[in-house]
Amino acid sequence: MWAYILRRLLLIIPTLVIILLVNFVIIQAAPGGPVEQAIAHLQGIGGASVGGGSGETMSGTSRASRGLDPQLIKDIEKQYGFDKPAHERLWLMLKNYAQLDFGKSFFRGATVTDLILQKMPVTISLGLWATLITYLVSIPLGIRKAVHHGSHFDIWSSTAIIIGYAMPAFLFAMFLIVVFAGGTSLNWFPVRGLVSDNFESLSTLGKIADYFWHLVLPVTALVIGGFATLTILTKNSFLNEITRQYVVTARAKGLSERRVLYGHVFRNAMLLVVSGIPQAFISVFFAGSLLIEVIFSLDGLGRMSYEAAVSRDYPVVFGSLFIFTLFGLLIKLIGDLCYTLVDPRIDFAARNA
């Protein structure tokens, strides 16, 4: 087991390097780098459509910097680190990242680490609660649908699940705002921020209530898509296991239906569900929260990364990419280790022998 964990941890290093390298090469070809945008801003024109890629080719720079002092151009390039060739910038970035030094934002006046730590609570709140609620509801519901397969309960719940799955999270978020946040006569929940303006003056219980009060709508909007997928996955996994011979044998021995389901079927059926935990968590935690953060004015990592990509704030882009990738790989490793909790018969050491 420990040898398997060590191998997986060591594989994270080349994976991170390759991902950073690929994205670094792609960004060099992206138009409207920070130097071009700064030059265009000085000339009073839009920076995103000026010149060539972020590598600042001679022809692109000459077109963008026409009429400006050459020394000013050199100072701007030095300010953003583009006075060095691409391979030197890449090596410097990798060396700093090995020390967990992600640099300083071009436009926000703060280090990338401080920005990530500042935005992390919002994204953690959304991802953690959405994932927890999804699994706490979907797994029992999927098991009941499997046990009562073909019943009226199974039919109407499947209809509701399909409707929820077909509705995008951002559209459902808008629906929730219209219905429960002042769009109609109901004005039950807030639509901005993670806490109220008077949060610091509230009591401890008041702070907890205010925090969850603000989370109701965004978390509900995030849950709707993953909820449908996980429920159907759980149901199909249990249906597949219920028909197997060992279940027939267990029932023939006189075991109760509850003992058969949760003592025998559950362990095998949950393997497929557990395998989807890392991907579900990563999707909700990093990708699915972007539009939700924008709609509900939540200042989290997804929104920060999007704004950094638009403004070509490369330290924030690469720092966020590094953190997202590292967390994603660690979550996948934890997901694999969860197999042993569900089924102790799984032995990674024997599998890799």
PDB file of C-alpha atoms in Angstrom, residues 65-294:
ATOM      1  CA  SER A  65       4.701  50.285 -29.686  1.00  0.00           C
ATOM      2  CA  ARG A  66       4.825  52.632 -32.655  1.00  0.00           C
ATOM      3  CA  GLY A  67       5.393  56.209 -31.438  1.00  0.00           C
ATOM      4  CA  LEU A  68       6.551  55.215 -27.898  1.00  0.00           C
ATOM      5  CA  ASP A  69      10.007  55.626 -26.386  1.00  0.00           C
ATOM      6  CA  PRO A  70      11.998  52.364 -26.909  1.00  0.00           C
ATOM      7  CA  GLN A  71      13.334  52.612 -23.345  1.00  0.00           C
ATOM      8  CA  LEU A  72       9.748  52.702 -22.056  1.00  0.00           C
ATOM      9  CA  ILE A  73       9.013  49.533 -23.998  1.00  0.00           C
ATOM     10  CA  LYS A  74      12.037  47.838 -22.452  1.00  0.00           C
ATOM     11  CA  ASP A  75      10.949  48.936 -18.981  1.00  0.00           C
ATOM     12  CA  ILE A  76       7.469  47.479 -19.549  1.00  0.00           C
ATOM     13  CA  GLU A  77       8.942  44.196 -20.785  1.00  0.00           C
ATOM     14  CA  LYS A  78      11.228  44.040 -17.738  1.00  0.00           C
ATOM     15  CA  GLN A  79       8.313  44.790 -15.421  1.00  0.00           C
ATOM     16  CA  TYR A  80       6.386  41.760 -16.695  1.00  0.00           C
ATOM     17  CA  GLY A  81       9.450  39.535 -17.091  1.00  0.00           C
ATOM     18  CA  PHE A  82       9.406  39.484 -20.884  1.00  0.00           C
ATOM     19  CA  ASP A  83      12.936  40.876 -21.155  1.00  0.00           C
ATOM     20  CA  LYS A  84      14.125  37.248 -20.958  1.00  0.00           C
ATOM     21  CA  PRO A  85      13.709  34.571 -23.656  1.00  0.00           C
ATOM     22  CA  ALA A  86      10.895  32.046 -23.279  1.00  0.00           C
ATOM     23  CA  HIS A  87      13.064  29.135 -22.141  1.00  0.00           C
ATOM     24  CA  GLU A  88      14.599  31.237 -19.348  1.00  0.00           C
ATOM     25  CA  ARG A  89      11.158  32.341 -18.180  1.00  0.00           C
ATOM     26  CA  LEU A  90       9.961  28.742 -18.186  1.00  0.00           C
ATOM     27  CA  TRP A  91      12.955  27.523 -16.179  1.00  0.00           C
ATOM     28  CA  LEU A  92      12.589  30.376 -13.677  1.00  0.00           C
ATOM     29  CA  MET A  93       8.883  29.600 -13.269  1.00  0.00           C
ATOM     30  CA  LEU A  94       9.486  25.874 -12.675  1.00  0.00           C
ATOM     31  CA  LYS A  95      12.270  26.617 -10.173  1.00  0.00           C
ATOM     32  CA  ASN A  96      10.058  29.018  -8.239  1.00  0.00           C
ATOM     33  CA  TYR A  97       7.096  26.642  -8.316  1.00  0.00           C
ATOM     34  CA  ALA A  98       9.275  23.885  -6.854  1.00  0.00           C
ATOM     35  CA  GLN A  99       9.637  26.214  -3.843  1.00  0.00           C
ATOM     36  CA  LEU A 100       5.880  26.991  -3.901  1.00  0.00           C
ATOM     37  CA  ASP A 101       6.657  30.564  -4.941  1.00  0.00           C
ATOM     38  CA  PHE A 102       3.982  31.520  -7.489  1.00  0.00           C
ATOM     39  CA  GLY A 103       5.097  35.107  -7.936  1.00  0.00           C
ATOM     40  CA  LYS A 104       3.068  38.296  -7.792  1.00  0.00           C
ATOM     41  CA  SER A 105      -0.031  39.228  -9.749  1.00  0.00           C
ATOM     42  CA  PHE A 106       0.550  41.664 -12.600  1.00  0.00           C
ATOM     43  CA  PHE A 107      -2.564  43.714 -11.885  1.00  0.00           C
ATOM     44  CA  ARG A 108      -3.876  42.901  -8.384  1.00  0.00           C
ATOM     45  CA  GLY A 109      -0.910  44.132  -6.319  1.00  0.00           C
ATOM     46  CA  ALA A 110      -0.656  40.947  -4.237  1.00  0.00           C
ATOM     47  CA  THR A 111       1.170  37.640  -4.344  1.00  0.00           C
ATOM     48  CA  VAL A 112      -0.572  34.726  -6.033  1.00  0.00           C
ATOM     49  CA  THR A 113      -0.396  32.708  -2.812  1.00  0.00           C
ATOM     50  CA  ASP A 114      -2.207  35.434  -0.870  1.00  0.00           C
ATOM     51  CA  LEU A 115      -4.862  35.710  -3.579  1.00  0.00           C
ATOM     52  CA  ILE A 116      -5.461  31.958  -3.608  1.00  0.00           C
ATOM     53  CA  LEU A 117      -5.717  31.813   0.193  1.00  0.00           C
ATOM     54  CA  GLN A 118      -8.092  34.774   0.106  1.00  0.00           C
ATOM     55  CA  LYS A 119     -10.426  33.193  -2.473  1.00  0.00           C
ATOM     56  CA  MET A 120     -10.133  29.598  -1.240  1.00  0.00           C
ATOM     57  CA  PRO A 121     -12.836  29.710   1.500  1.00  0.00           C
ATOM     58  CA  VAL A 122     -15.569  30.606  -1.001  1.00  0.00           C
ATOM     59  CA  THR A 123     -14.668  27.802  -3.422  1.00  0.00           C
ATOM     60  CA  ILE A 124     -14.205  25.277  -0.608  1.00  0.00           C
ATOM     61  CA  SER A 125     -17.601  26.211   0.816  1.00  0.00           C
ATOM     62  CA  LEU A 126     -19.345  25.665  -2.517  1.00  0.00           C
ATOM     63  CA  GLY A 127     -17.493  22.496  -3.510  1.00  0.00           C
ATOM     64  CA  LEU A 128     -17.498  20.797  -0.124  1.00  0.00           C
ATOM     65  CA  TRP A 129     -21.161  21.312   0.718  1.00  0.00           C
ATOM     66  CA  ALA A 130     -22.360  20.609  -2.830  1.00  0.00           C
ATOM     67  CA  THR A 131     -20.419  17.332  -2.988  1.00  0.00           C
ATOM     68  CA  LEU A 132     -21.471  16.286   0.527  1.00  0.00           C
ATOM     69  CA  ILE A 133     -25.168  16.962  -0.094  1.00  0.00           C
ATOM     70  CA  THR A 134     -25.030  15.268  -3.489  1.00  0.00           C
ATOM     71  CA  TYR A 135     -23.693  12.018  -2.018  1.00  0.00           C
ATOM     72  CA  LEU A 136     -25.851  12.084   1.118  1.00  0.00           C
ATOM     73  CA  VAL A 137     -29.010  12.356  -0.994  1.00  0.00           C
ATOM     74  CA  SER A 138     -28.094  10.491  -4.180  1.00  0.00           C
ATOM     75  CA  ILE A 139     -26.796   7.244  -2.677  1.00  0.00           C
ATOM     76  CA  PRO A 140     -29.843   6.472  -0.464  1.00  0.00           C
ATOM     77  CA  LEU A 141     -32.169   7.589  -3.266  1.00  0.00           C
ATOM     78  CA  GLY A 142     -30.364   5.419  -5.820  1.00  0.00           C
ATOM     79  CA  ILE A 143     -30.547   2.405  -3.503  1.00  0.00           C
ATOM     80  CA  ARG A 144     -34.281   2.892  -2.951  1.00  0.00           C
ATOM     81  CA  LYS A 145     -34.878   3.281  -6.681  1.00  0.00           C
ATOM     82  CA  ALA A 146     -33.009   0.015  -7.283  1.00  0.00           C
ATOM     83  CA  VAL A 147     -34.983  -1.838  -4.608  1.00  0.00           C
ATOM     84  CA  HIS A 148     -38.290  -0.463  -5.950  1.00  0.00           C
ATOM     85  CA  HIS A 149     -37.326  -0.656  -9.617  1.00  0.00           C
ATOM     86  CA  GLY A 150     -40.333  -0.145 -11.894  1.00  0.00           C
ATOM     87  CA  SER A 151     -42.597   1.215  -9.139  1.00  0.00           C
ATOM     88  CA  HIS A 152     -44.444   4.538  -9.224  1.00  0.00           C
ATOM     89  CA  PHE A 153     -41.765   5.989  -6.945  1.00  0.00           C
ATOM     90  CA  ASP A 154     -39.035   4.950  -9.384  1.00  0.00           C
ATOM     91  CA  ILE A 155     -40.908   6.437 -12.356  1.00  0.00           C
ATOM     92  CA  TRP A 156     -41.732   9.873 -10.927  1.00  0.00           C
ATOM     93  CA  SER A 157     -38.333  10.255  -9.256  1.00  0.00           C
ATOM     94  CA  SER A 158     -36.607   9.355 -12.546  1.00  0.00           C
ATOM     95  CA  THR A 159     -38.701  11.995 -14.316  1.00  0.00           C
ATOM     96  CA  ALA A 160     -37.654  14.640 -11.802  1.00  0.00           C
ATOM     97  CA  ILE A 161     -34.011  13.555 -12.058  1.00  0.00           C
ATOM     98  CA  ILE A 162     -34.003  13.733 -15.866  1.00  0.00           C
ATOM     99  CA  ILE A 163     -35.497  17.236 -15.780  1.00  0.00           C
ATOM    100  CA  GLY A 164     -32.861  18.318 -13.276  1.00  0.00           C
ATOM    101  CA  TYR A 165     -30.056  16.789 -15.335  1.00  0.00           C
ATOM    102  CA  ALA A 166     -31.264  18.494 -18.513  1.00  0.00           C
ATOM    103  CA  MET A 167     -31.304  21.925 -16.869  1.00  0.00           C
ATOM    104  CA  PRO A 168     -27.884  23.681 -16.819  1.00  0.00           C
ATOM    105  CA  ALA A 169     -26.675  24.804 -13.406  1.00  0.00           C
ATOM    106  CA  PHE A 170     -26.569  28.483 -14.363  1.00  0.00           C
ATOM    107  CA  LEU A 171     -30.134  28.359 -15.745  1.00  0.00           C
ATOM    108  CA  PHE A 172     -31.377  26.667 -12.580  1.00  0.00           C
ATOM    109  CA  ALA A 173     -29.526  29.330 -10.563  1.00  0.00           C
ATOM    110  CA  MET A 174     -31.401  32.064 -12.431  1.00  0.00           C
ATOM    111  CA  PHE A 175     -34.663  30.213 -11.793  1.00  0.00           C
ATOM    112  CA  LEU A 176     -33.905  30.063  -8.060  1.00  0.00           C
ATOM    113  CA  ILE A 177     -33.118  33.781  -7.985  1.00  0.00           C
ATOM    114  CA  VAL A 178     -36.357  34.662  -9.757  1.00  0.00           C
ATOM    115  CA  VAL A 179     -38.474  32.476  -7.490  1.00  0.00           C
ATOM    116  CA  PHE A 180     -36.798  32.816  -4.078  1.00  0.00           C
ATOM    117  CA  ALA A 181     -34.664  35.967  -4.171  1.00  0.00           C
ATOM    118  CA  GLY A 182     -37.000  38.808  -5.030  1.00  0.00           C
ATOM    119  CA  GLY A 183     -37.992  38.012  -8.603  1.00  0.00           C
ATOM    120  CA  THR A 184     -41.480  37.182  -7.323  1.00  0.00           C
ATOM    121  CA  SER A 185     -43.278  37.941  -4.079  1.00  0.00           C
ATOM    122  CA  LEU A 186     -40.823  35.617  -2.283  1.00  0.00           C
ATOM    123  CA  ASN A 187     -37.608  37.218  -1.058  1.00  0.00           C
ATOM    124  CA  TRP A 188     -36.238  34.524   1.211  1.00  0.00           C
ATOM    125  CA  PHE A 189     -32.557  34.306   0.303  1.00  0.00           C
ATOM    126  CA  PRO A 190     -29.728  36.740  -0.555  1.00  0.00           C
ATOM    127  CA  VAL A 191     -28.085  36.694  -3.977  1.00  0.00           C
ATOM    128  CA  ARG A 192     -24.758  38.406  -3.233  1.00  0.00           C
ATOM    129  CA  GLY A 193     -21.728  37.283  -1.283  1.00  0.00           C
ATOM    130  CA  LEU A 194     -21.055  34.496   1.181  1.00  0.00           C
ATOM    131  CA  VAL A 195     -22.006  36.479   4.299  1.00  0.00           C
ATOM    132  CA  SER A 196     -23.971  39.617   5.148  1.00  0.00           C
ATOM    133  CA  ASP A 197     -22.452  43.064   5.597  1.00  0.00           C
ATOM    134  CA  ASN A 198     -23.101  42.936   9.357  1.00  0.00           C
ATOM    135  CA  PHE A 199     -21.542  39.473   9.717  1.00  0.00           C
ATOM    136  CA  GLU A 200     -18.894  40.551  12.258  1.00  0.00           C
ATOM    137  CA  SER A 201     -21.500  42.000  14.606  1.00  0.00           C
ATOM    138  CA  LEU A 202     -23.538  38.770  14.744  1.00  0.00           C
ATOM    139  CA  SER A 203     -23.379  36.164  17.487  1.00  0.00           C
ATOM    140  CA  THR A 204     -21.738  32.795  16.870  1.00  0.00           C
ATOM    141  CA  LEU A 205     -25.050  31.106  16.075  1.00  0.00           C
ATOM    142  CA  GLY A 206     -26.017  34.111  13.988  1.00  0.00           C
ATOM    143  CA  LYS A 207     -22.826  33.842  11.944  1.00  0.00           C
ATOM    144  CA  ILE A 208     -23.434  30.131  11.293  1.00  0.00           C
ATOM    145  CA  ALA A 209     -27.042  30.772  10.282  1.00  0.00           C
ATOM    146  CA  ASP A 210     -26.035  33.703   8.061  1.00  0.00           C
ATOM    147  CA  TYR A 211     -23.322  31.620   6.362  1.00  0.00           C
ATOM    148  CA  PHE A 212     -25.671  28.752   5.504  1.00  0.00           C
ATOM    149  CA  TRP A 213     -28.446  31.200   4.560  1.00  0.00           C
ATOM    150  CA  HIS A 214     -26.197  32.610   1.834  1.00  0.00           C
ATOM    151  CA  LEU A 215     -25.183  29.113   0.678  1.00  0.00           C
ATOM    152  CA  VAL A 216     -28.693  27.750   0.074  1.00  0.00           C
ATOM    153  CA  LEU A 217     -29.217  28.997  -3.493  1.00  0.00           C
ATOM    154  CA  PRO A 218     -25.684  28.571  -4.958  1.00  0.00           C
ATOM    155  CA  VAL A 219     -25.213  25.108  -3.457  1.00  0.00           C
ATOM    156  CA  THR A 220     -28.666  24.016  -4.643  1.00  0.00           C
ATOM    157  CA  ALA A 221     -27.797  25.178  -8.153  1.00  0.00           C
ATOM    158  CA  LEU A 222     -24.514  23.243  -8.070  1.00  0.00           C
ATOM    159  CA  VAL A 223     -26.094  20.050  -6.713  1.00  0.00           C
ATOM    160  CA  ILE A 224     -28.764  19.667  -9.393  1.00  0.00           C
ATOM    161  CA  GLY A 225     -26.538  18.248 -12.171  1.00  0.00           C
ATOM    162  CA  GLY A 226     -24.314  15.910 -10.147  1.00  0.00           C
ATOM    163  CA  PHE A 227     -27.297  14.777  -8.112  1.00  0.00           C
ATOM    164  CA  ALA A 228     -28.962  13.282 -11.178  1.00  0.00           C
ATOM    165  CA  THR A 229     -25.842  11.542 -12.477  1.00  0.00           C
ATOM    166  CA  LEU A 230     -24.897   9.975  -9.152  1.00  0.00           C
ATOM    167  CA  THR A 231     -28.428   8.766  -8.390  1.00  0.00           C
ATOM    168  CA  ILE A 232     -28.715   6.901 -11.686  1.00  0.00           C
ATOM    169  CA  LEU A 233     -25.182   5.504 -11.285  1.00  0.00           C
ATOM    170  CA  THR A 234     -25.996   4.206  -7.798  1.00  0.00           C
ATOM    171  CA  LYS A 235     -29.270   2.660  -8.948  1.00  0.00           C
ATOM    172  CA  ASN A 236     -27.692   0.881 -11.916  1.00  0.00           C
ATOM    173  CA  SER A 237     -24.804  -0.389  -9.780  1.00  0.00           C
ATOM    174  CA  PHE A 238     -27.189  -1.900  -7.243  1.00  0.00           C
ATOM    175  CA  LEU A 239     -29.438  -3.388  -9.944  1.00  0.00           C
ATOM    176  CA  ASN A 240     -26.399  -5.053 -11.496  1.00  0.00           C
ATOM    177  CA  GLU A 241     -25.313  -6.569  -8.173  1.00  0.00           C
ATOM    178  CA  ILE A 242     -28.787  -7.623  -6.985  1.00  0.00           C
ATOM    179  CA  THR A 243     -29.081 -10.095  -9.864  1.00  0.00           C
ATOM    180  CA  ARG A 244     -25.806 -11.888  -9.067  1.00  0.00           C
ATOM    181  CA  GLN A 245     -25.636 -15.420  -7.688  1.00  0.00           C
ATOM    182  CA  TYR A 246     -24.140 -14.508  -4.303  1.00  0.00           C
ATOM    183  CA  VAL A 247     -27.229 -12.359  -3.565  1.00  0.00           C
ATOM    184  CA  VAL A 248     -29.536 -15.294  -4.360  1.00  0.00           C
ATOM    185  CA  THR A 249     -27.431 -17.490  -2.064  1.00  0.00           C
ATOM    186  CA  ALA A 250     -27.543 -14.934   0.767  1.00  0.00           C
ATOM    187  CA  ARG A 251     -31.319 -14.698   0.503  1.00  0.00           C
ATOM    188  CA  ALA A 252     -31.599 -18.485   0.435  1.00  0.00           C
ATOM    189  CA  LYS A 253     -29.717 -18.631   3.738  1.00  0.00           C
ATOM    190  CA  GLY A 254     -32.507 -16.583   5.316  1.00  0.00           C
ATOM    191  CA  LEU A 255     -30.672 -13.277   5.658  1.00  0.00           C
ATOM    192  CA  SER A 256     -32.867 -10.199   5.959  1.00  0.00           C
ATOM    193  CA  GLU A 257     -33.216  -7.934   2.936  1.00  0.00           C
ATOM    194  CA  ARG A 258     -31.442  -5.145   4.823  1.00  0.00           C
ATOM    195  CA  ARG A 259     -28.529  -7.455   5.642  1.00  0.00           C
ATOM    196  CA  VAL A 260     -28.314  -8.574   2.016  1.00  0.00           C
ATOM    197  CA  LEU A 261     -28.355  -5.008   0.690  1.00  0.00           C
ATOM    198  CA  TYR A 262     -25.978  -3.351   3.135  1.00  0.00           C
ATOM    199  CA  GLY A 263     -23.865  -6.339   4.162  1.00  0.00           C
ATOM    200  CA  HIS A 264     -23.230  -7.845   0.716  1.00  0.00           C
ATOM    201  CA  VAL A 265     -24.505  -5.768  -2.193  1.00  0.00           C
ATOM    202  CA  PHE A 266     -23.453  -2.369  -0.849  1.00  0.00           C
ATOM    203  CA  ARG A 267     -19.737  -3.178  -0.729  1.00  0.00           C
ATOM    204  CA  ASN A 268     -19.562  -4.333  -4.333  1.00  0.00           C
ATOM    205  CA  ALA A 269     -22.011  -1.833  -5.816  1.00  0.00           C
ATOM    206  CA  MET A 270     -20.317   1.157  -4.192  1.00  0.00           C
ATOM    207  CA  LEU A 271     -16.991   0.494  -5.908  1.00  0.00           C
ATOM    208  CA  LEU A 272     -18.278   2.053  -9.116  1.00  0.00           C
ATOM    209  CA  VAL A 273     -19.766   4.973  -7.191  1.00  0.00           C
ATOM    210  CA  VAL A 274     -16.554   5.562  -5.231  1.00  0.00           C
ATOM    211  CA  SER A 275     -14.565   5.621  -8.454  1.00  0.00           C
ATOM    212  CA  GLY A 276     -16.591   8.655  -9.520  1.00  0.00           C
ATOM    213  CA  ILE A 277     -15.965  10.667  -6.333  1.00  0.00           C
ATOM    214  CA  PRO A 278     -12.705  12.325  -7.487  1.00  0.00           C
ATOM    215  CA  GLN A 279     -14.132  13.404 -10.827  1.00  0.00           C
ATOM    216  CA  ALA A 280     -17.368  14.622  -9.241  1.00  0.00           C
ATOM    217  CA  PHE A 281     -15.517  16.590  -6.583  1.00  0.00           C
ATOM    218  CA  ILE A 282     -13.085  18.118  -9.076  1.00  0.00           C
ATOM    219  CA  SER A 283     -15.929  19.092 -11.419  1.00  0.00           C
ATOM    220  CA  VAL A 284     -17.940  20.795  -8.686  1.00  0.00           C
ATOM    221  CA  PHE A 285     -14.958  22.236  -6.861  1.00  0.00           C
ATOM    222  CA  PHE A 286     -13.097  23.773  -9.794  1.00  0.00           C
ATOM    223  CA  ALA A 287     -15.182  23.824 -12.975  1.00  0.00           C
ATOM    224  CA  GLY A 288     -18.830  23.907 -11.985  1.00  0.00           C
ATOM    225  CA  SER A 289     -18.502  26.805  -9.553  1.00  0.00           C
ATOM    226  CA  LEU A 290     -17.354  29.438 -12.095  1.00  0.00           C
ATOM    227  CA  LEU A 291     -20.770  30.506 -13.400  1.00  0.00           C
ATOM    228  CA  ILE A 292     -22.318  30.086  -9.964  1.00  0.00           C
ATOM    229  CA  GLU A 293     -19.690  32.393  -8.456  1.00  0.00           C
ATOM    230  CA  VAL A 294     -20.400  34.989 -11.145  1.00  0.00           C
TER     231      VAL A 294
END
